[in-house]
């Protein structure tokens, strides 16, 4: 409902750009943005510019710096936020965006209206859109400072719908204020929408696509309406294509809308959380059990250790960058990487820093500890072996062309891991020399076998990439034995304890099993778990005859592979569940993108 009282603002015009995708192979995206910047600069009535995410194609440091260089050519202020392309494949875990632009969220006033914008992921892992937990907390802090009657316009890359797993958190907060509209991108085409009564506009991509030129929107804010007009740089301004009526928003409290339900937990009372911990930022890694401590890092760069029995915090350590590295444990030593470019080693009991090894870029990969050696890949295109006791480098392999974000596997003296450079690598664990490298033949970097942790049995390496193929590779030579897209498994696999089956989580409802072997295998069996559309890279983990896995909507599943039965489901929240840490067949540590960490137990 809108009440048309006297407007609190003065009329003005701003430019609305989205989805620039800097990093195109042919330079088209860069040309489109330069043309838009030049076009805006020749106008005399533009107050400022907003850019709503997907600034780059893959979030590389070079792409982000190039985008900044182009946008700095604007003669008026601009306000920018990242989208999923800037964060999902980011080699810095989102750190570089904030460093280069100076922020990943903003708030400012213009002519009586407050503009509020924040980042959205997912970060480093494929998942639904997600407003980071620290950004939600920031919204709380900033909105408290604003008179509820003051007009607000909210900006995010994602529409405030179910493509954003915590859409309702943004909407619930905005409805406590006089929110005039929400502006977003992601859809690449101009559309007018409505999110639970909040008028919304999706802006077109700045890319030309199949047209001769790209484009953007001019937004005229008047006392009673906000009018959107598409502009083709240097060519023409089309007729207005939509408008949003402006005025005081009075929300209808009698209307109810869908919110995530936790009723599924009532159906499986045998599963309970001994404790649940809410971090103040995203947790996008698997917590480790280190003696009596559960250790993990978050996207604000903080390492926390909780008492494994109570969930109470025992110690914390602040690093200088976001953490997406799952800790590895050996005795009383915990090792992980940070987006600040260093590998850290702590004492598990007290959190004392034992050593710190600086690299040339963010370290998003997870370590593997074998004996007295730590193996870990980074975003500086290096893979390293470090001495666990001293932190000194044993060797380094400098042959990568992209970041490492997963955990290596050690088998018969070779390390197997993927990178976001299209390749799977096998290195000699003693020397770091390259044994072989493999790729799936795709020229698309996004199809790299980088997020999936390989599994190995009988000298066959199994891996799944976003191309939706399960691939079997000869361990000794790196040659392809067979590939199958029968079950559309995407990045999420596991192996049975006896090595007889490869488990796969499909993109719709099913868990499937392939028999291991050097000959191409069909799906041997499947279980319908009813989890719906699914695309997160959480692995399937077998422990004491039970297979556990998580999904994009905060649910943890357990199945019995022997009897091919779904055992239980438990919902933690509504965001991606990372690969679980199964302590036993009845106890597991789980974490979610939204920062929930819990110890689940079954009777």
XYZ file of C-alpha atoms in Angstrom:
603
model
C 0.000 0.000 0.000
C 1.305 3.494 -0.863
C 0.162 6.683 0.829
C 0.791 9.745 -1.371
C 1.794 12.354 1.161
C 4.161 15.224 0.364
C 7.465 13.788 -0.890
C 10.462 14.089 1.402
C 12.945 14.251 -1.472
C 13.896 16.536 -4.329
C 13.850 15.222 -7.935
C 17.087 13.915 -9.447
C 18.436 11.502 -12.079
C 20.961 8.686 -11.724
C 22.392 5.959 -13.969
C 21.797 2.275 -13.228
C 24.337 -0.219 -14.664
C 24.489 -3.967 -14.052
C 26.220 -7.167 -15.130
C 29.209 -5.704 -16.963
C 31.152 -9.029 -16.891
C 34.589 -7.525 -17.490
C 36.957 -10.248 -18.669
C 35.430 -11.225 -21.993
C 37.895 -13.014 -24.306
C 37.257 -10.645 -27.215
C 37.232 -7.422 -25.195
C 33.575 -6.754 -25.959
C 32.576 -6.300 -22.326
C 35.328 -3.767 -21.771
C 34.355 -1.851 -24.899
C 30.709 -1.817 -23.809
C 31.575 -0.408 -20.379
C 33.959 2.222 -21.750
C 31.226 3.345 -24.146
C 28.739 3.588 -21.265
C 31.167 5.600 -19.130
C 31.802 8.019 -21.998
C 28.071 8.336 -22.596
C 27.322 9.186 -18.974
C 30.177 11.696 -18.903
C 28.665 13.742 -21.737
C 25.441 14.221 -19.774
C 25.055 17.116 -17.345
C 22.143 15.866 -15.246
C 23.480 12.587 -13.780
C 23.889 12.825 -9.990
C 25.615 9.473 -9.527
C 25.882 5.926 -10.876
C 24.996 2.589 -9.214
C 26.384 -0.748 -10.455
C 24.623 -3.876 -9.149
C 27.054 -6.735 -9.399
C 28.633 -9.239 -11.767
C 31.199 -6.582 -12.504
C 33.591 -9.258 -13.768
C 33.329 -12.652 -15.401
C 35.429 -14.720 -12.993
C 36.377 -12.311 -10.200
C 40.093 -12.458 -10.990
C 42.332 -9.773 -9.551
C 43.167 -8.526 -13.055
C 39.490 -8.286 -14.051
C 38.588 -6.366 -10.891
C 41.431 -3.882 -11.378
C 40.479 -3.380 -15.023
C 36.854 -2.709 -14.065
C 38.045 -0.151 -11.497
C 40.246 1.537 -14.087
C 37.320 1.899 -16.499
C 34.795 3.037 -13.892
C 37.207 5.554 -12.417
C 36.766 7.392 -15.710
C 33.304 8.490 -14.565
C 33.041 12.188 -13.775
C 30.297 11.613 -11.196
C 30.394 9.438 -8.049
C 29.631 5.754 -8.453
C 28.563 3.089 -5.949
C 29.270 -0.560 -6.651
C 28.573 -4.006 -5.171
C 29.774 -7.473 -6.224
C 27.646 -10.315 -7.578
C 28.048 -14.063 -7.835
C 30.507 -13.910 -10.754
C 32.741 -11.639 -8.690
C 32.718 -13.989 -5.697
C 31.910 -17.529 -6.830
C 35.171 -18.074 -8.723
C 37.143 -15.346 -6.974
C 40.842 -16.181 -6.623
C 40.970 -13.984 -3.520
C 37.754 -15.142 -1.881
C 36.294 -11.686 -2.411
C 39.186 -9.940 -0.681
C 40.471 -8.139 -3.800
C 37.090 -6.592 -4.624
C 36.980 -4.908 -1.236
C 40.613 -3.846 -1.456
C 40.346 -2.378 -4.952
C 36.990 -0.624 -4.633
C 37.356 0.080 -0.922
C 34.130 -1.657 0.128
C 31.626 -4.357 -0.854
C 28.595 -2.558 0.629
C 27.527 1.060 0.782
C 25.061 3.496 2.282
C 24.593 7.113 1.248
C 21.913 9.800 1.170
C 20.889 11.839 -1.844
C 18.187 14.502 -1.858
C 16.403 12.914 1.091
C 16.590 9.231 0.076
C 18.921 6.650 1.654
C 20.514 4.199 -0.794
C 21.636 0.939 0.815
C 23.525 -1.773 -1.094
C 25.388 -4.927 -0.100
C 27.264 -7.872 -1.570
C 25.825 -11.238 -2.415
C 27.495 -14.561 -3.077
C 27.867 -17.482 -3.139
C 31.548 -17.244 -2.318
C 34.098 -19.736 -3.727
C 31.536 -22.594 -3.821
C 28.629 -23.036 -6.222
C 25.321 -22.471 -4.466
C 22.256 -20.266 -4.459
C 22.658 -16.535 -4.020
C 23.408 -15.486 -0.460
C 23.719 -12.175 1.362
C 26.731 -12.792 3.640
C 26.038 -13.017 7.354
C 28.315 -10.056 8.053
C 26.347 -7.999 5.505
C 23.046 -8.914 7.208
C 24.556 -7.813 10.524
C 25.744 -4.608 8.837
C 22.214 -3.949 7.543
C 20.929 -4.262 11.111
C 23.453 -1.726 12.353
C 22.841 0.777 9.557
C 19.054 0.534 9.496
C 18.914 1.180 13.241
C 20.412 4.587 12.547
C 17.647 5.513 10.090
C 14.218 6.906 10.959
C 11.734 4.187 9.906
C 9.774 6.809 7.947
C 12.772 7.926 5.910
C 12.637 6.664 2.301
C 15.075 3.855 1.435
C 16.121 2.227 -1.845
C 17.862 -1.145 -1.503
C 20.352 -2.549 -4.017
C 21.621 -6.094 -4.407
C 22.839 -8.196 -7.290
C 20.142 -10.830 -6.773
C 16.386 -10.332 -6.924
C 14.807 -10.752 -3.483
C 13.310 -14.130 -4.292
C 14.183 -17.797 -3.831
C 17.301 -17.524 -6.011
C 18.687 -15.792 -2.918
C 18.619 -18.303 -0.064
C 18.125 -15.630 2.619
C 15.841 -13.323 0.631
C 13.430 -13.169 3.566
C 16.077 -11.690 5.874
C 16.465 -8.700 3.570
C 12.714 -8.304 3.032
C 11.843 -8.566 6.731
C 14.338 -5.820 7.521
C 13.303 -3.565 4.650
C 9.658 -3.819 5.680
C 10.525 -2.170 8.963
C 11.341 0.939 6.927
C 9.833 3.137 4.239
C 11.407 1.120 1.417
C 10.517 2.711 -1.895
C 12.054 0.057 -4.156
C 14.707 -2.598 -4.656
C 17.110 -2.464 -7.611
C 19.004 -5.560 -8.736
C 20.713 -7.283 -11.632
C 21.463 -10.947 -12.392
C 18.618 -11.372 -14.900
C 20.386 -9.468 -17.735
C 17.094 -8.014 -19.030
C 14.844 -5.170 -17.907
C 11.978 -6.396 -15.755
C 9.620 -4.966 -13.183
C 8.867 -7.252 -10.231
C 7.360 -7.125 -6.774
C 8.837 -8.791 -3.715
C 6.173 -9.200 -1.050
C 4.906 -5.701 -1.703
C 8.311 -4.086 -2.311
C 8.428 -2.751 -5.895
C 11.542 -3.959 -7.676
C 13.353 -3.417 -10.953
C 15.914 -5.716 -12.568
C 18.263 -3.753 -14.784
C 19.550 -5.047 -18.092
C 23.126 -6.191 -18.559
C 25.524 -3.612 -19.946
C 26.665 -6.251 -22.444
C 25.572 -5.915 -26.065
C 24.716 -9.635 -26.354
C 23.457 -9.976 -29.971
C 22.886 -6.247 -30.452
C 25.339 -3.746 -31.896
C 25.724 -1.882 -28.602
C 25.282 -2.508 -24.910
C 23.079 -0.412 -22.667
C 21.995 0.702 -19.233
C 19.147 2.547 -17.511
C 18.545 6.177 -16.682
C 16.412 6.574 -13.564
C 14.433 9.758 -12.968
C 13.303 10.142 -9.377
C 10.334 12.500 -9.182
C 8.178 13.453 -6.237
C 5.578 10.799 -7.039
C 7.378 8.198 -9.177
C 10.669 6.678 -10.278
C 10.857 6.331 -14.063
C 13.183 3.905 -15.864
C 14.425 4.531 -19.376
C 16.805 2.306 -21.328
C 19.742 4.089 -22.886
C 21.878 2.885 -25.789
C 25.202 4.743 -25.387
C 25.813 7.370 -28.042
C 22.767 6.287 -30.023
C 19.390 6.878 -28.410
C 17.277 7.025 -25.280
C 14.204 4.878 -25.641
C 10.785 5.710 -24.251
C 10.362 4.933 -20.530
C 9.727 1.238 -20.101
C 8.480 1.169 -16.508
C 7.832 3.318 -13.462
C 7.497 2.779 -9.727
C 4.953 4.796 -7.780
C 6.599 6.533 -4.835
C 5.192 7.517 -1.475
C 5.081 6.371 2.102
C 4.951 2.574 2.300
C 2.425 1.138 4.718
C 2.917 -2.620 4.853
C -0.059 -4.928 5.198
C 0.787 -7.002 8.286
C -2.146 -9.343 7.682
C -0.482 -10.895 4.622
C 1.756 -13.907 5.156
C 4.483 -15.166 2.866
C 6.519 -18.333 2.530
C 9.434 -18.804 4.901
C 11.732 -21.860 5.188
C 10.166 -24.550 7.334
C 11.994 -26.694 9.882
C 9.107 -29.126 10.228
C 11.182 -31.881 8.610
C 13.149 -32.125 11.873
C 9.961 -33.211 13.673
C 9.757 -36.227 11.366
C 13.164 -37.495 12.488
C 13.296 -37.040 16.278
C 16.216 -39.476 16.510
C 18.469 -36.661 15.235
C 19.269 -33.775 17.564
C 21.834 -30.998 17.748
C 23.879 -31.295 20.921
C 24.868 -27.683 20.307
C 24.673 -25.037 17.589
C 27.010 -22.079 17.216
C 26.205 -18.986 15.117
C 29.287 -17.314 13.669
C 29.231 -13.595 12.864
C 30.241 -14.339 9.254
C 29.917 -17.058 6.624
C 31.560 -20.433 7.191
C 32.450 -21.989 3.832
C 34.631 -24.921 4.828
C 34.539 -28.125 6.852
C 35.319 -27.723 10.576
C 38.015 -30.001 11.970
C 37.962 -31.950 15.213
C 41.265 -31.295 16.986
C 41.309 -33.151 20.281
C 38.599 -31.485 22.348
C 38.224 -28.559 19.945
C 36.143 -27.950 16.822
C 38.160 -25.528 14.678
C 37.025 -23.531 11.634
C 37.477 -20.160 9.938
C 34.955 -17.620 8.667
C 34.700 -15.088 5.849
C 35.855 -12.237 8.086
C 39.165 -14.052 8.521
C 38.587 -15.259 12.067
C 39.607 -18.718 13.256
C 37.422 -20.016 16.097
C 37.828 -23.080 18.306
C 34.818 -24.439 20.180
C 34.598 -26.972 22.964
C 33.476 -30.148 21.185
C 31.074 -31.115 23.987
C 29.425 -27.756 24.668
C 30.004 -25.601 21.586
C 31.411 -22.816 23.763
C 34.179 -20.733 22.235
C 37.640 -21.552 23.625
C 39.871 -19.318 21.525
C 39.930 -17.096 18.432
C 42.588 -15.774 16.102
C 42.093 -12.984 13.573
C 43.798 -13.369 10.193
C 43.865 -10.656 7.558
C 41.574 -12.212 4.945
C 38.530 -14.386 4.387
C 38.969 -18.082 5.186
C 37.624 -20.787 2.859
C 40.252 -23.365 3.775
C 39.168 -26.428 5.749
C 41.642 -26.989 8.599
C 43.847 -30.086 8.730
C 44.938 -31.561 12.066
C 47.988 -33.497 13.185
C 48.406 -34.024 16.918
C 48.062 -30.628 18.562
C 48.689 -28.728 15.328
C 45.974 -27.155 13.137
C 46.833 -25.815 9.683
C 44.738 -23.711 7.294
C 45.053 -21.013 4.635
C 43.739 -17.443 4.649
C 42.703 -14.924 2.030
C 45.427 -12.667 3.406
C 47.934 -14.816 1.500
C 49.368 -16.902 4.339
C 49.267 -20.474 5.609
C 48.829 -20.628 9.402
C 49.674 -23.272 11.983
C 48.138 -23.064 15.472
C 48.220 -25.160 18.617
C 44.789 -26.795 18.823
C 44.407 -26.485 22.581
C 45.255 -22.800 23.096
C 45.269 -21.227 19.631
C 48.904 -20.165 19.865
C 50.380 -19.192 16.486
C 53.200 -21.675 15.854
C 54.185 -20.446 12.408
C 52.921 -18.462 9.433
C 54.047 -18.948 5.839
C 53.377 -16.012 3.450
C 52.628 -16.741 -0.218
C 52.071 -14.408 -3.142
C 48.246 -14.391 -3.050
C 45.199 -15.672 -1.190
C 45.273 -19.266 0.051
C 41.776 -20.678 -0.481
C 42.849 -24.316 -0.834
C 42.659 -26.765 2.054
C 45.763 -28.485 3.426
C 46.568 -32.187 3.568
C 48.989 -33.317 6.266
C 51.013 -36.490 5.759
C 53.763 -37.281 8.248
C 55.622 -34.039 8.875
C 54.589 -32.401 5.585
C 51.739 -30.016 4.765
C 50.538 -29.998 1.144
C 48.475 -26.992 0.032
C 47.604 -25.006 -3.098
C 47.058 -21.263 -3.375
C 45.885 -18.512 -5.682
C 49.420 -17.465 -6.655
C 49.443 -20.381 -9.119
C 51.686 -22.406 -6.803
C 51.248 -25.683 -4.975
C 53.546 -26.181 -1.985
C 54.911 -28.677 0.480
C 55.720 -27.146 3.884
C 57.423 -28.588 6.924
C 54.762 -29.118 9.594
C 57.174 -28.415 12.463
C 58.836 -25.256 11.154
C 56.617 -23.966 8.340
C 59.579 -23.878 5.987
C 59.003 -24.664 2.330
C 60.075 -28.124 1.202
C 59.238 -27.616 -2.472
C 56.895 -25.690 -4.727
C 55.220 -26.367 -8.072
C 54.700 -23.211 -10.119
C 52.944 -24.671 -13.131
C 49.327 -23.723 -12.333
C 47.280 -21.190 -14.274
C 44.509 -20.665 -11.720
C 43.659 -20.881 -8.019
C 43.317 -24.076 -5.973
C 40.204 -24.176 -3.762
C 39.905 -27.824 -2.698
C 41.907 -30.491 -0.855
C 44.589 -32.662 -2.477
C 44.496 -36.451 -2.269
C 47.669 -38.489 -1.615
C 47.997 -41.936 -3.194
C 51.134 -44.017 -3.780
C 53.448 -41.043 -3.593
C 51.401 -38.754 -5.830
C 49.216 -35.762 -4.988
C 46.027 -35.350 -7.036
C 44.104 -32.054 -7.097
C 42.308 -29.686 -9.453
C 42.561 -25.949 -10.111
C 40.409 -23.302 -11.789
C 42.581 -23.512 -14.898
C 40.721 -26.458 -16.521
C 43.200 -29.048 -15.209
C 43.549 -31.899 -12.748
C 47.161 -32.392 -11.629
C 49.297 -35.264 -10.358
C 52.517 -34.246 -8.618
C 55.301 -36.310 -7.101
C 54.801 -35.864 -3.346
C 58.529 -36.022 -2.629
C 59.755 -33.507 -5.206
C 56.734 -31.587 -6.520
C 57.526 -32.543 -10.102
C 54.601 -32.929 -12.509
C 53.632 -36.524 -13.256
C 50.662 -35.651 -15.497
C 47.815 -33.233 -15.972
C 44.316 -33.913 -17.299
C 41.355 -31.849 -18.454
C 37.899 -32.632 -19.720
C 38.446 -30.944 -23.059
C 36.299 -27.918 -22.295
C 37.661 -24.469 -23.061
C 35.367 -23.028 -20.391
C 37.300 -22.280 -17.207
C 34.107 -22.596 -15.142
C 34.027 -26.302 -16.081
C 37.340 -27.008 -14.337
C 37.564 -30.009 -11.958
C 38.486 -27.596 -9.165
C 35.807 -27.847 -6.469
C 35.503 -31.648 -6.387
C 37.940 -33.581 -4.185
C 38.995 -36.656 -6.220
C 38.535 -40.185 -4.864
C 40.784 -43.127 -5.772
C 40.400 -46.909 -5.805
C 42.462 -49.617 -7.532
C 44.632 -46.957 -9.162
C 41.667 -45.232 -10.791
C 41.004 -41.559 -10.030
C 37.370 -40.419 -10.076
C 36.340 -36.787 -10.404
C 33.231 -34.794 -11.320
C 33.266 -31.275 -12.748
C 30.528 -28.724 -13.546
C 30.270 -30.261 -17.024
C 28.142 -32.909 -15.228
C 30.297 -35.875 -16.157
C 31.740 -38.456 -13.806
C 35.201 -39.299 -15.125
C 37.517 -42.233 -14.394
C 41.229 -41.547 -14.983
C 44.220 -43.883 -14.925
C 46.248 -42.984 -11.815
C 49.642 -43.707 -13.401
C 49.233 -42.039 -16.804
C 46.430 -39.503 -16.445
C 44.579 -40.933 -19.433
C 40.789 -40.991 -19.515
C 39.332 -44.465 -18.934
C 35.664 -43.514 -19.203
C 33.209 -40.660 -18.778
C 29.512 -40.783 -17.942
C 26.822 -38.122 -17.776
C 24.061 -40.649 -17.191
C 23.201 -39.228 -13.761
C 24.161 -35.504 -14.136
C 26.476 -35.629 -11.109
C 27.999 -32.173 -10.619
C 31.127 -31.819 -8.412
C 29.597 -33.829 -5.547
C 30.887 -37.384 -5.177
C 32.137 -39.807 -2.537
C 33.437 -43.360 -2.229
C 32.266 -46.313 -0.189
C 34.432 -47.533 2.671
C 35.245 -50.725 0.770
C 36.006 -48.844 -2.444
C 33.386 -50.729 -4.420
C 31.113 -47.782 -5.184
C 31.374 -44.168 -6.247
C 28.499 -42.157 -4.815
C 27.112 -39.152 -6.627
C 24.578 -36.487 -5.701
C 22.579 -35.614 -8.809
C 21.084 -32.226 -9.635
C 17.571 -33.467 -8.885
C 16.551 -35.550 -5.848
C 18.710 -38.636 -6.362
C 21.789 -40.174 -4.809
C 23.305 -42.647 -7.268
C 26.028 -45.268 -7.050
C 28.404 -46.465 -9.773
C 30.555 -49.551 -9.324
C 34.237 -48.740 -9.456
C 36.184 -50.176 -12.388
C 38.317 -49.420 -15.394
C 35.448 -50.083 -17.793
C 32.570 -47.640 -18.170
C 30.001 -48.221 -15.487
C 26.248 -47.576 -15.553
C 24.320 -46.391 -12.503
C 24.080 -49.454 -10.249
C 21.439 -48.122 -7.854
C 19.773 -44.899 -6.781
C 17.867 -43.508 -3.815
C 15.279 -40.755 -4.155
C 15.930 -38.402 -1.233
C 13.563 -35.695 -2.456
C 16.001 -32.804 -2.009
C 14.926 -31.112 -5.266
C 17.218 -29.083 -7.515
C 20.778 -29.308 -6.196
C 24.155 -28.010 -7.334
C 26.479 -27.492 -4.354
C 29.842 -29.322 -4.284
C 29.446 -30.897 -0.821
C 30.964 -34.386 -0.854
C 29.213 -37.585 0.203
C 30.928 -39.098 3.242
C 30.528 -42.709 4.434
C 31.149 -43.555 8.079
C 30.312 -46.848 9.793
C 27.832 -47.870 7.120
C 26.025 -44.527 6.841
C 26.449 -41.982 4.031
C 26.040 -38.301 4.961
C 25.760 -35.248 2.724
C 24.409 -31.705 2.723
C 22.411 -29.642 0.240
C 21.983 -26.028 -0.808
C 18.978 -25.411 1.451
C 20.546 -26.180 4.828
C 19.565 -29.836 5.062
C 21.763 -32.752 6.086
C 20.802 -36.217 4.827
C 21.751 -39.712 5.956
C 21.243 -42.809 3.828
C 21.865 -46.524 4.281
C 23.725 -47.627 1.116
C 23.488 -51.328 1.933
C 19.700 -51.383 2.200
C 19.344 -48.363 -0.110
C 17.188 -46.385 2.276
C 16.881 -42.768 3.251
C 17.432 -42.716 7.024
C 16.874 -39.126 8.104
C 16.995 -35.440 7.237
C 17.845 -32.552 9.534
C 17.655 -28.862 8.640
C 20.291 -26.519 10.082
C 19.263 -23.347 8.231
C 18.481 -22.347 4.629
C 21.977 -22.014 3.131
C 24.563 -24.370 1.671
C 25.825 -27.186 3.885
C 29.559 -27.742 3.526
C 31.045 -31.237 3.336
C 30.297 -32.767 6.729
C 32.874 -34.094 9.188
C 31.586 -37.516 10.236
C 33.100 -38.396 13.608
C 31.174 -41.670 13.668
C 28.039 -43.179 12.171
C 26.025 -41.399 14.837
C 27.840 -38.115 15.309
C 28.901 -35.452 12.835
C 30.026 -31.844 12.720
C 28.210 -29.718 10.161
C 28.573 -26.116 9.005
C 26.657 -23.876 6.630
C 27.450 -20.912 4.437
C 25.406 -18.682 6.734
C 27.772 -19.390 9.627
C 25.951 -22.116 11.545
C 28.156 -24.825 13.085
C 26.492 -27.737 14.860
C 27.205 -31.131 16.382
C 24.471 -33.529 15.257
C 23.843 -36.795 17.071
C 21.561 -39.729 16.357
C 20.147 -42.179 18.840
